[in-house]
């Protein structure tokens, strides 16, 4: 039966690819359809059709073929080398590293040809893969650990690339489209050159087919059958990185294609790499061209909409697929029992000392936030402003900055407590609201109101964000609960929650981008908001933060129940706790805090990760101890990030979410390297 399925796929996929190519060539803004192109190929067309075909249609279609083949084979190689069904160039951070390298080179103003740009992307992708290896070296190499390390690297590289995008205000539009993956090309040279390289590499890939088949049986078995695992695996990963880099240098980072194609073929029973590799190339090319065709049909250029990057469409498809696959993966982290971080017990005086130190640090950060920026304000001016005196110019500046600093402080405190709540439930150090889909859902709800109902009252924005965040978390928990029989044995798998959340976040981000483009929102402004920004925030934003603040107070009042959640399932049940209800309430409070904060300041990440961790290391694990210190640390982090964002490149402002990501990503990498998430 499997051989028959392979034969069927080998016959159907080329036919499907030819059909998709024919459709794709007929789409565009010039009015030249498939019939016109067929007539031109038969010698009955006009010169205009020929110009359109050679100038835009063929380059775009050829780019889709090259990128699809490269990503499909790269995904199959990565999955075979790691024996991880969720491995792909994007989930392991390779695409992110390659993307950052190309953006960094472009930011310097250096213009590279196809091959030099591919070399830069290769070095970036290789560096990202090396970091993932360092994060996962030592200990048990579980699927969850590898994927979380890859997600960490992807977040770090994306944050750095977004930082460069914000700086390059003149090219923000182009960077936005290319950063989401686009097949647009102005000539045939680049796809032909990169395509020749990809064709050679794809033809070399089947040489690794038999060793990869044996690797699937385990390293020891493969060695016993003559496979040099220490050589085959690095060679396979290196080939996958080269293919991924070629795709990124040509079309930008297109996600989930390298995941979908091999997984779909394996689900049909096609597991031998001799067939899997070429069929993955064909199927991935079909997916890329179909997604781009759907994008052009949904947002035709004649309707006045902006171009919809193909990477957004593949994310809409791949995000839910990733969530369903993550639901089935076994990470070994369910019902681990222990809290995520165990700190030393502290005497009462020591805790008071830490709490007082955190208060003083926050006070210093607030003063720093008032002091620095694009306008010069002295310490004497701040003192005079506090007592109600001082120059009018300085008072005007400080009157603008003070509400902004207060918003940053309250937002940071709410995000820190949201992270505390979520981590307590899923017992995972990476269970930060932005990593489990809450922030993405909140952004989707807020942007939907902005795009679909621009005349809606201001109160609709935080309400929509709260609904979106809570709904996203509900979906993540529902999917992450896994099959019923496993759920009865092990309970909620913490790592699976994060993996499913990553898929939900990718899906929500793709939907946000669709809304931004479809409603013709200002992309530069949307990028800044999605990156998290306190720009021009006033006391109105403080009113929006009232609901998250109330949820934070409720979380502290429920400290005893939150502490019991960290002890596993059996003890709380023995004490009469309704675990399902308590988990739902705590997660709901965390979602309200994160979503409400996102409505006020946009998508600010990593605060809910850093602040609770630092607090636990300083004062122990009790919620009554952790919550106040975490809130103060979170407030300090966002206030400092906002001040640095205003000061570093003044008068250009760096969104606070970019600064927190640049600070938080290294900490997350250190955390993974030190403890390992799985």
XYZ file of C-alpha atoms in Angstrom:
678
model
C 0.000 0.000 0.000
C 2.787 2.457 0.828
C 4.485 1.848 -2.505
C 1.163 2.477 -4.209
C 0.752 5.755 -2.322
C 4.242 6.816 -3.317
C 3.506 6.054 -6.962
C 0.200 7.914 -6.794
C 1.869 10.948 -5.219
C 4.650 10.833 -7.814
C 2.024 11.005 -10.559
C -0.371 13.510 -9.018
C 2.063 16.082 -7.640
C 3.723 16.977 -10.973
C 0.291 17.306 -12.558
C -0.895 19.477 -9.672
C 2.220 21.613 -9.919
C 1.704 22.182 -13.656
C -1.899 23.215 -13.036
C -0.904 25.627 -10.258
C 1.860 27.103 -12.423
C -0.653 27.726 -15.228
C -3.040 29.472 -12.843
C -0.255 31.459 -11.182
C 1.098 32.758 -14.488
C -2.354 34.103 -15.336
C -2.694 36.230 -12.206
C -1.591 39.838 -11.951
C -2.541 43.486 -12.229
C -1.879 43.942 -15.939
C -5.054 42.220 -17.145
C -3.109 39.487 -18.952
C -4.806 36.166 -18.246
C -3.892 32.520 -18.749
C -5.515 32.486 -22.195
C -3.415 35.441 -23.330
C -0.258 33.708 -22.160
C -1.196 30.455 -23.929
C -1.845 32.436 -27.129
C 1.526 34.137 -26.785
C 3.298 30.813 -26.333
C 1.572 29.551 -29.483
C 2.864 32.570 -31.412
C -0.437 34.489 -31.558
C 0.159 36.934 -28.697
C 1.030 40.631 -28.706
C 4.323 42.177 -27.517
C 2.676 43.530 -24.347
C 1.834 40.012 -23.196
C 5.420 38.940 -23.803
C 6.762 41.862 -21.802
C 4.427 41.072 -18.893
C 5.315 37.392 -19.003
C 9.074 37.918 -18.992
C 9.117 41.028 -16.840
C 6.927 39.953 -13.919
C 5.009 36.680 -14.265
C 7.878 34.276 -14.996
C 10.189 35.747 -12.308
C 7.437 35.483 -9.704
C 6.435 31.938 -10.630
C 10.024 30.760 -10.880
C 10.713 32.274 -7.454
C 7.824 30.290 -6.022
C 9.154 27.075 -7.552
C 12.688 27.670 -6.253
C 11.600 28.715 -2.755
C 9.113 25.879 -2.435
C 11.600 23.216 -3.514
C 14.291 24.592 -1.216
C 12.055 24.804 1.855
C 10.394 21.428 1.231
C 13.697 19.567 0.998
C 15.164 21.559 3.912
C 12.212 20.627 6.111
C 12.456 16.939 5.207
C 16.191 16.962 5.951
C 15.745 18.696 9.305
C 12.979 16.345 10.384
C 15.026 13.348 9.354
C 18.232 14.516 11.050
C 16.520 15.466 14.337
C 13.776 12.804 14.302
C 11.450 15.664 15.211
C 8.133 15.925 13.338
C 7.892 19.658 14.042
C 11.379 20.566 12.860
C 11.504 23.071 9.994
C 13.676 26.016 8.929
C 11.399 28.467 10.747
C 10.695 26.444 13.903
C 14.421 25.875 14.487
C 15.327 29.535 13.989
C 17.243 29.065 10.708
C 14.960 31.351 8.719
C 15.157 33.967 11.453
C 18.948 33.963 11.493
C 19.146 34.147 7.704
C 16.580 36.952 7.633
C 18.453 38.990 10.241
C 21.720 38.606 8.331
C 20.205 39.849 5.074
C 18.449 42.762 6.819
C 21.679 43.713 8.587
C 23.604 43.755 5.304
C 20.870 45.789 3.598
C 20.806 48.200 6.545
C 24.485 49.005 6.005
C 23.621 50.157 2.485
C 25.714 47.489 0.785
C 24.059 46.097 -2.344
C 24.771 42.399 -2.824
C 24.135 40.148 -5.788
C 22.139 36.899 -5.551
C 25.017 34.678 -4.434
C 26.629 37.118 -1.935
C 23.206 37.757 -0.402
C 22.714 34.000 -0.166
C 26.123 33.672 1.501
C 25.146 36.266 4.109
C 21.864 34.459 4.718
C 23.746 31.163 5.037
C 26.059 32.585 7.687
C 23.074 33.959 9.609
C 21.186 30.689 9.394
C 24.254 28.717 10.403
C 24.798 30.992 13.386
C 21.172 30.507 14.453
C 21.461 26.729 14.143
C 24.675 26.832 16.182
C 22.941 28.747 18.953
C 20.115 26.183 18.995
C 22.735 23.450 19.282
C 24.417 25.222 22.195
C 21.085 25.637 23.956
C 20.209 21.963 23.639
C 23.658 20.442 24.143
C 23.727 18.199 27.173
C 20.805 16.542 28.861
C 17.939 14.743 27.207
C 17.386 15.984 23.659
C 13.590 16.038 23.674
C 11.480 17.419 20.860
C 10.071 20.081 23.146
C 13.489 21.284 24.213
C 14.747 21.639 20.630
C 11.617 23.454 19.475
C 11.619 25.863 22.409
C 15.277 26.644 21.764
C 14.451 27.274 18.107
C 11.552 29.515 19.102
C 13.877 31.459 21.392
C 16.389 32.054 18.621
C 13.602 33.013 16.211
C 12.231 35.555 18.705
C 15.673 37.040 19.289
C 16.489 37.388 15.591
C 13.037 38.763 14.799
C 13.405 41.379 17.540
C 16.776 42.490 16.169
C 15.437 42.613 12.600
C 12.413 44.618 13.761
C 14.784 47.026 15.493
C 16.544 47.641 12.185
C 13.172 48.048 10.445
C 12.125 50.749 12.865
C 15.402 52.576 12.295
C 15.051 52.456 8.489
C 11.952 54.604 8.275
C 12.456 55.266 4.569
C 12.266 51.575 3.655
C 9.762 50.338 6.238
C 7.167 49.448 3.624
C 9.555 47.313 1.591
C 11.013 45.667 4.670
C 7.527 44.809 5.890
C 6.611 42.952 2.721
C 9.946 41.222 2.293
C 10.027 40.342 5.989
C 6.754 38.460 5.612
C 7.899 36.582 2.502
C 7.067 37.773 -0.999
C 7.598 36.300 -4.462
C 7.747 39.688 -6.205
C 10.753 39.953 -8.518
C 11.672 42.586 -11.083
C 13.809 40.366 -13.297
C 14.740 36.753 -14.000
C 18.389 37.014 -12.953
C 17.996 36.392 -9.223
C 15.570 33.434 -9.418
C 17.640 31.867 -12.196
C 20.928 32.149 -10.309
C 19.518 31.022 -6.965
C 17.407 28.393 -8.728
C 20.499 26.849 -10.321
C 22.107 26.534 -6.886
C 18.956 25.058 -5.354
C 18.613 22.569 -8.207
C 22.147 21.274 -7.592
C 21.547 20.982 -3.845
C 18.184 19.257 -4.300
C 19.810 16.732 -6.612
C 22.487 16.056 -3.979
C 19.960 15.536 -1.166
C 18.951 11.948 -2.178
C 22.538 10.873 -1.436
C 21.558 11.197 2.238
C 18.345 9.166 1.831
C 19.571 5.793 3.102
C 21.527 7.205 6.083
C 18.480 9.245 7.111
C 16.269 6.145 6.884
C 18.653 4.373 9.233
C 18.870 7.362 11.575
C 15.117 7.022 12.068
C 15.852 3.722 13.866
C 18.068 5.478 16.420
C 21.701 6.494 16.540
C 22.969 3.196 17.953
C 21.171 1.119 15.345
C 22.378 3.421 12.573
C 25.969 3.111 13.774
C 25.658 -0.670 13.931
C 24.573 -0.629 10.273
C 27.566 1.425 9.189
C 26.231 5.007 9.304
C 28.708 7.601 10.551
C 26.183 9.547 12.565
C 28.702 12.184 13.658
C 29.246 13.062 9.982
C 25.847 12.435 8.422
C 23.850 14.572 10.847
C 26.028 17.723 10.544
C 26.153 17.302 6.758
C 22.361 17.019 6.634
C 21.845 20.063 8.846
C 24.364 22.042 6.810
C 22.594 21.211 3.554
C 19.252 22.212 5.087
C 20.718 25.551 6.225
C 22.087 26.280 2.736
C 18.691 25.553 1.159
C 16.871 27.670 3.727
C 19.314 30.540 3.262
C 18.828 30.430 -0.508
C 15.054 30.685 -0.036
C 15.333 33.566 2.433
C 17.774 35.529 0.288
C 15.368 35.261 -2.646
C 11.928 35.755 -1.084
C 12.356 36.534 2.601
C 11.320 34.230 5.462
C 8.322 32.111 4.429
C 7.171 30.046 7.359
C 5.681 26.586 7.791
C 6.226 25.420 4.193
C 9.140 23.222 5.254
C 6.924 21.808 7.983
C 3.717 21.173 6.052
C 5.100 19.332 3.011
C 7.108 16.539 4.717
C 4.489 16.051 7.433
C 1.690 15.727 4.874
C 3.649 13.127 2.923
C 4.569 11.172 6.055
C 0.910 11.125 7.053
C 0.268 9.322 3.744
C 2.791 6.658 4.695
C 5.674 7.996 2.554
C 8.607 7.681 4.936
C 11.587 6.546 2.861
C 13.697 9.600 2.095
C 14.465 8.498 -1.445
C 10.843 9.353 -2.265
C 10.160 11.811 0.556
C 12.805 14.366 -0.474
C 11.782 14.937 -4.132
C 8.078 14.707 -3.317
C 8.526 17.271 -0.520
C 10.084 19.628 -3.074
C 7.089 19.216 -5.394
C 4.454 19.531 -2.691
C 6.132 22.562 -1.100
C 6.266 24.292 -4.495
C 2.554 23.572 -4.915
C 1.870 25.036 -1.458
C 3.879 28.215 -2.106
C 2.379 28.931 -5.520
C -1.140 28.080 -4.324
C -0.729 30.398 -1.336
C 0.531 33.212 -3.555
C -2.336 32.659 -5.991
C -4.800 32.811 -3.104
C -3.173 36.033 -1.910
C -3.536 37.647 -5.321
C -7.158 36.526 -5.633
C -8.051 37.724 -2.127
C -6.269 41.069 -2.546
C -6.252 41.898 -6.259
C -4.113 44.860 -7.208
C -6.981 46.282 -9.275
C -9.031 46.702 -6.092
C -6.521 49.131 -4.635
C -5.392 46.851 -1.818
C -1.764 46.416 -0.927
C 0.122 43.275 -1.866
C -0.474 40.374 0.536
C 2.867 38.627 1.161
C 2.760 34.896 0.578
C 4.368 34.256 3.975
C 1.251 35.556 5.676
C -0.899 33.042 3.817
C 1.419 30.140 4.654
C 1.324 31.229 8.311
C -2.477 31.174 8.230
C -2.266 27.587 6.988
C 0.754 26.438 8.952
C -0.120 27.937 12.337
C -3.170 25.709 12.915
C -1.294 22.720 11.457
C 1.547 23.329 13.914
C -0.934 23.513 16.792
C -2.521 20.183 15.848
C 0.867 18.526 15.454
C 2.042 19.934 18.791
C -1.073 18.440 20.369
C 0.172 14.981 19.418
C 3.836 15.391 20.357
C 5.069 13.813 23.588
C 7.443 16.072 25.485
C 7.647 14.181 28.769
C 6.849 17.296 30.778
C 3.297 16.562 31.877
C 2.611 16.505 35.599
C 6.190 17.297 36.560
C 5.007 18.424 39.938
C 7.733 20.886 40.879
C 7.519 24.612 40.460
C 9.316 26.165 37.537
C 11.998 27.811 39.660
C 12.893 26.935 43.226
C 14.425 29.694 45.255
C 15.923 29.729 48.714
C 13.781 30.602 51.675
C 14.309 34.100 53.026
C 13.990 35.581 56.452
C 11.483 38.357 56.923
C 14.186 41.006 57.098
C 15.794 39.794 53.882
C 12.499 39.960 52.028
C 11.842 43.475 53.283
C 15.306 44.437 52.098
C 14.665 43.075 48.603
C 11.239 44.734 48.458
C 12.670 48.061 49.536
C 15.473 47.731 47.012
C 12.964 47.041 44.242
C 10.961 50.126 45.246
C 14.048 52.313 45.199
C 15.072 50.889 41.816
C 11.659 51.697 40.378
C 11.826 55.220 41.795
C 15.217 55.701 40.186
C 13.888 54.368 36.870
C 10.955 56.800 36.989
C 13.310 59.723 37.594
C 15.501 58.499 34.748
C 12.450 58.259 32.491
C 11.554 61.852 33.305
C 15.102 63.047 32.800
C 16.206 61.646 29.437
C 14.719 62.037 25.972
C 15.011 64.219 22.904
C 14.418 67.371 24.982
C 16.921 68.451 27.638
C 15.503 68.452 31.171
C 17.712 68.849 34.247
C 17.354 67.400 37.713
C 16.539 70.853 39.055
C 13.681 71.114 36.553
C 12.292 67.798 37.791
C 12.457 68.953 41.392
C 10.725 72.208 40.514
C 8.070 70.315 38.558
C 7.328 68.074 41.544
C 6.645 71.067 43.786
C 4.630 72.824 41.077
C 7.173 75.412 39.974
C 9.817 75.644 37.261
C 10.124 76.934 33.692
C 7.113 76.536 31.442
C 9.105 74.730 28.743
C 10.448 72.121 31.165
C 7.033 71.728 32.794
C 5.487 71.105 29.384
C 8.004 68.370 28.595
C 7.632 66.749 32.009
C 3.849 67.030 31.806
C 4.062 64.995 28.599
C 6.530 62.459 29.972
C 4.988 61.793 33.377
C 1.771 60.083 32.155
C 3.841 58.078 29.707
C 6.198 56.890 32.453
C 3.255 55.992 34.698
C 1.637 54.015 31.884
C 4.897 52.157 31.335
C 5.179 51.346 35.048
C 1.613 50.058 35.412
C 1.846 48.115 32.165
C 5.104 46.488 33.254
C 3.632 45.501 36.616
C 0.549 43.964 34.985
C 2.637 42.029 32.448
C 4.890 40.706 35.203
C 1.917 39.478 37.229
C 0.364 37.980 34.091
C 3.555 35.996 33.588
C 3.473 34.920 37.225
C -0.080 33.623 36.820
C 0.525 31.741 33.590
C 3.784 30.176 34.764
C 2.120 29.005 37.971
C -0.548 27.125 36.055
C 1.503 25.447 33.351
C 4.687 25.119 35.482
C 6.931 26.144 32.617
C 9.518 28.945 32.687
C 8.662 29.866 29.081
C 4.943 30.263 29.675
C 4.980 34.001 29.111
C 1.791 35.608 27.730
C 3.379 36.545 24.410
C 4.678 32.975 23.940
C 1.351 31.259 24.535
C -0.762 33.351 22.187
C -2.402 35.752 24.632
C -0.638 38.865 23.367
C -1.219 37.814 19.755
C -4.916 37.295 20.412
C -5.163 40.662 22.139
C -3.426 42.361 19.221
C -5.818 40.674 16.818
C -8.838 41.869 18.759
C -7.562 45.441 18.966
C -6.509 45.662 15.323
C -9.835 44.163 14.243
C -11.683 47.005 15.952
C -9.318 49.604 14.466
C -9.623 48.166 10.955
C -13.254 47.024 10.829
C -14.947 49.620 13.039
C -12.816 52.779 12.895
C -15.662 54.837 14.342
C -16.017 52.624 17.427
C -15.683 54.371 20.804
C -12.312 54.224 22.535
C -13.623 51.788 25.149
C -14.119 49.185 22.407
C -10.348 48.836 21.922
C -9.443 47.454 25.363
C -12.600 45.331 25.410
C -11.774 43.758 22.061
C -8.177 43.184 23.139
C -9.303 41.495 26.347
C -11.745 39.255 24.490
C -9.095 38.354 21.926
C -6.491 37.509 24.546
C -8.826 35.374 26.647
C -10.179 33.588 23.565
C -6.647 32.855 22.331
C -5.662 31.390 25.681
C -8.819 29.279 25.787
C -8.031 27.833 22.359
C -4.429 27.109 23.353
C -5.398 25.305 26.552
C -8.141 23.353 24.786
C -5.779 22.163 22.058
C -2.852 21.556 24.402
C -4.832 19.239 26.654
C -4.047 16.439 24.191
C -5.878 13.156 23.630
C -8.308 12.105 26.351
C -6.458 8.939 27.369
C -3.161 10.801 27.792
C -4.901 13.649 29.625
C -6.269 11.201 32.178
C -2.801 9.768 32.812
C -0.626 12.867 32.863
C -2.681 16.059 32.950
C -1.656 19.292 31.237
C 1.737 19.125 29.520
C 3.518 22.454 30.207
C 5.819 22.368 27.192
C 2.951 21.462 24.895
C 1.087 24.551 26.084
C 3.983 26.736 24.938
C 4.340 24.903 21.603
C 0.634 25.221 20.844
C 0.825 28.856 21.926
C 3.574 29.493 19.399
C 1.308 28.208 16.629
C -1.576 30.313 17.897
C 0.646 33.387 18.073
C 1.834 32.856 14.482
C -1.761 32.508 13.298
C -2.894 35.625 15.159
C 0.034 37.628 13.807
C -0.810 36.547 10.266
C -4.441 37.606 10.737
C -3.293 40.961 12.098
C -1.156 41.491 8.999
C -4.109 40.613 6.777
C -6.217 43.233 8.556
C -3.435 45.817 8.321
C -3.064 45.329 4.572
C -6.745 44.853 3.806
C -7.809 48.010 5.605
C -4.840 49.973 4.211
C -3.675 50.922 7.674
C -0.427 52.828 7.968
C 2.103 49.995 8.019
C 4.824 51.953 9.800
C 2.359 52.884 12.530
C 1.020 49.353 12.727
C 4.543 47.960 13.050
C 5.260 50.349 15.888
C 2.025 49.453 17.692
C 2.563 45.713 17.215
C 6.084 46.089 18.565
C 4.660 47.718 21.697
C 4.871 51.453 22.215
C 4.120 54.015 24.892
C 4.364 56.854 22.376
C 2.015 59.762 23.187
C 0.273 57.838 25.985
C -1.649 59.962 28.448
C -3.949 59.462 31.413
C -6.571 57.842 29.155
C -4.286 54.825 28.798
C -4.097 54.623 32.588
C -7.864 54.237 32.606
C -7.562 51.308 30.191
C -5.144 49.668 32.602
C -7.649 49.760 35.458
C -9.163 46.355 34.612
C -5.778 44.589 34.351
C -4.810 46.189 37.656
C -7.950 44.815 39.337
C -7.158 41.347 37.944
C -3.655 41.689 39.387
C -5.068 42.418 42.831
C -7.344 39.384 42.590
C -4.362 37.220 41.694
C -2.523 38.329 44.827
C -5.623 37.624 46.942
C -5.679 34.079 45.527
C -2.007 33.528 46.416
C -2.581 30.339 48.426
C -4.406 28.627 45.565
C -1.705 29.719 43.117
C 0.975 28.246 45.382
C -0.827 24.895 45.454
C -0.887 24.769 41.643
C 2.900 24.564 41.651
C 2.813 21.296 43.619
C 1.323 19.138 40.866
C -2.129 17.561 40.753
C -2.392 15.006 43.524
C -1.784 17.153 46.620
C -4.204 19.956 45.666
C -6.872 17.362 44.892
C -6.271 15.709 48.253
C -6.819 19.089 49.894
C -10.164 19.444 48.130
C -9.180 21.938 45.444
C -11.126 21.992 42.192
C -8.045 22.097 39.957
C -9.906 22.735 36.724
C -11.761 25.737 38.074
C -8.734 27.247 39.828
C -6.532 26.841 36.757
C -9.181 28.443 34.597
C -9.573 31.395 36.976
C -5.836 31.993 37.311
C -5.240 31.681 33.581
C -8.209 33.959 32.968
C -6.759 36.572 35.309
C -3.420 36.323 33.516
C -5.112 36.665 30.154
C -7.065 39.731 31.276
C -3.895 41.367 32.570
C -1.902 40.629 29.417
C -4.705 41.466 27.004
C -5.693 44.648 28.777
C -2.100 45.789 28.826
C -1.750 45.029 25.115
C -4.761 47.247 24.455
C -2.998 50.133 26.186
C 0.602 49.798 24.971
C 0.572 47.173 22.230
C 2.378 43.855 22.162
C 5.202 44.078 24.701
C 6.935 40.746 25.198
C 9.405 39.139 27.611
C 8.372 41.201 30.649
C 6.172 38.356 31.891
C 9.164 36.049 31.531
C 11.972 38.104 33.085
C 10.263 39.683 36.066
C 8.753 36.514 37.673
C 12.007 34.612 37.185
C 14.156 37.281 38.739
C 11.673 37.650 41.583
C 11.688 33.902 42.333
C 15.466 33.830 42.365
C 15.543 36.759 44.752
C 12.742 35.993 47.221
C 11.680 32.352 46.771
C 8.511 30.831 45.360
C 5.610 31.992 47.527
C 3.145 34.045 45.500
C 2.715 36.639 48.247
C 6.464 37.168 48.117
C 6.950 36.856 44.363
C 4.024 38.968 43.148
C 4.984 42.356 44.653
C 8.661 42.007 43.723
C 7.806 40.771 40.217
C 5.431 43.709 39.725
C 8.110 46.199 40.780
C 10.736 44.550 38.573
C 8.341 44.464 35.610
C 7.473 48.122 36.092
C 11.172 49.006 36.298
C 11.989 47.039 33.155
C 9.332 48.727 31.010
C 10.097 52.208 32.364
C 13.815 51.747 31.627
C 13.069 50.262 28.194
C 10.822 53.205 27.374
C 13.467 55.694 28.504
C 16.188 53.966 26.482
C 13.913 53.844 23.450
C 13.409 57.600 23.648
C 17.041 58.425 24.339
C 19.296 56.097 22.316
C 18.465 57.426 18.845
C 16.566 60.602 19.676
C 14.554 62.046 18.035
C 13.831 58.606 16.504
C 11.980 56.446 19.039
C 12.511 52.713 19.454
C 9.266 50.972 20.525
C 9.435 49.694 24.065
C 8.590 46.146 22.932
C 11.713 46.051 20.765
C 13.894 47.107 23.700
C 12.366 44.554 26.084
C 12.835 41.858 23.444
C 16.482 42.765 22.941
C 16.954 42.620 26.718
C 14.787 39.559 27.266
C 15.994 37.305 24.450
C 19.531 36.906 25.856
C 18.085 36.161 29.287
C 15.803 33.554 27.767
C 18.760 31.985 25.947
C 20.749 31.932 29.182
C 17.829 30.377 31.012
C 17.466 27.619 28.440
C 21.199 26.913 28.451
C 21.367 26.830 32.260
C 18.318 24.728 33.063
C 16.765 23.458 29.826
C 12.982 23.815 29.436
C 12.388 20.128 28.941
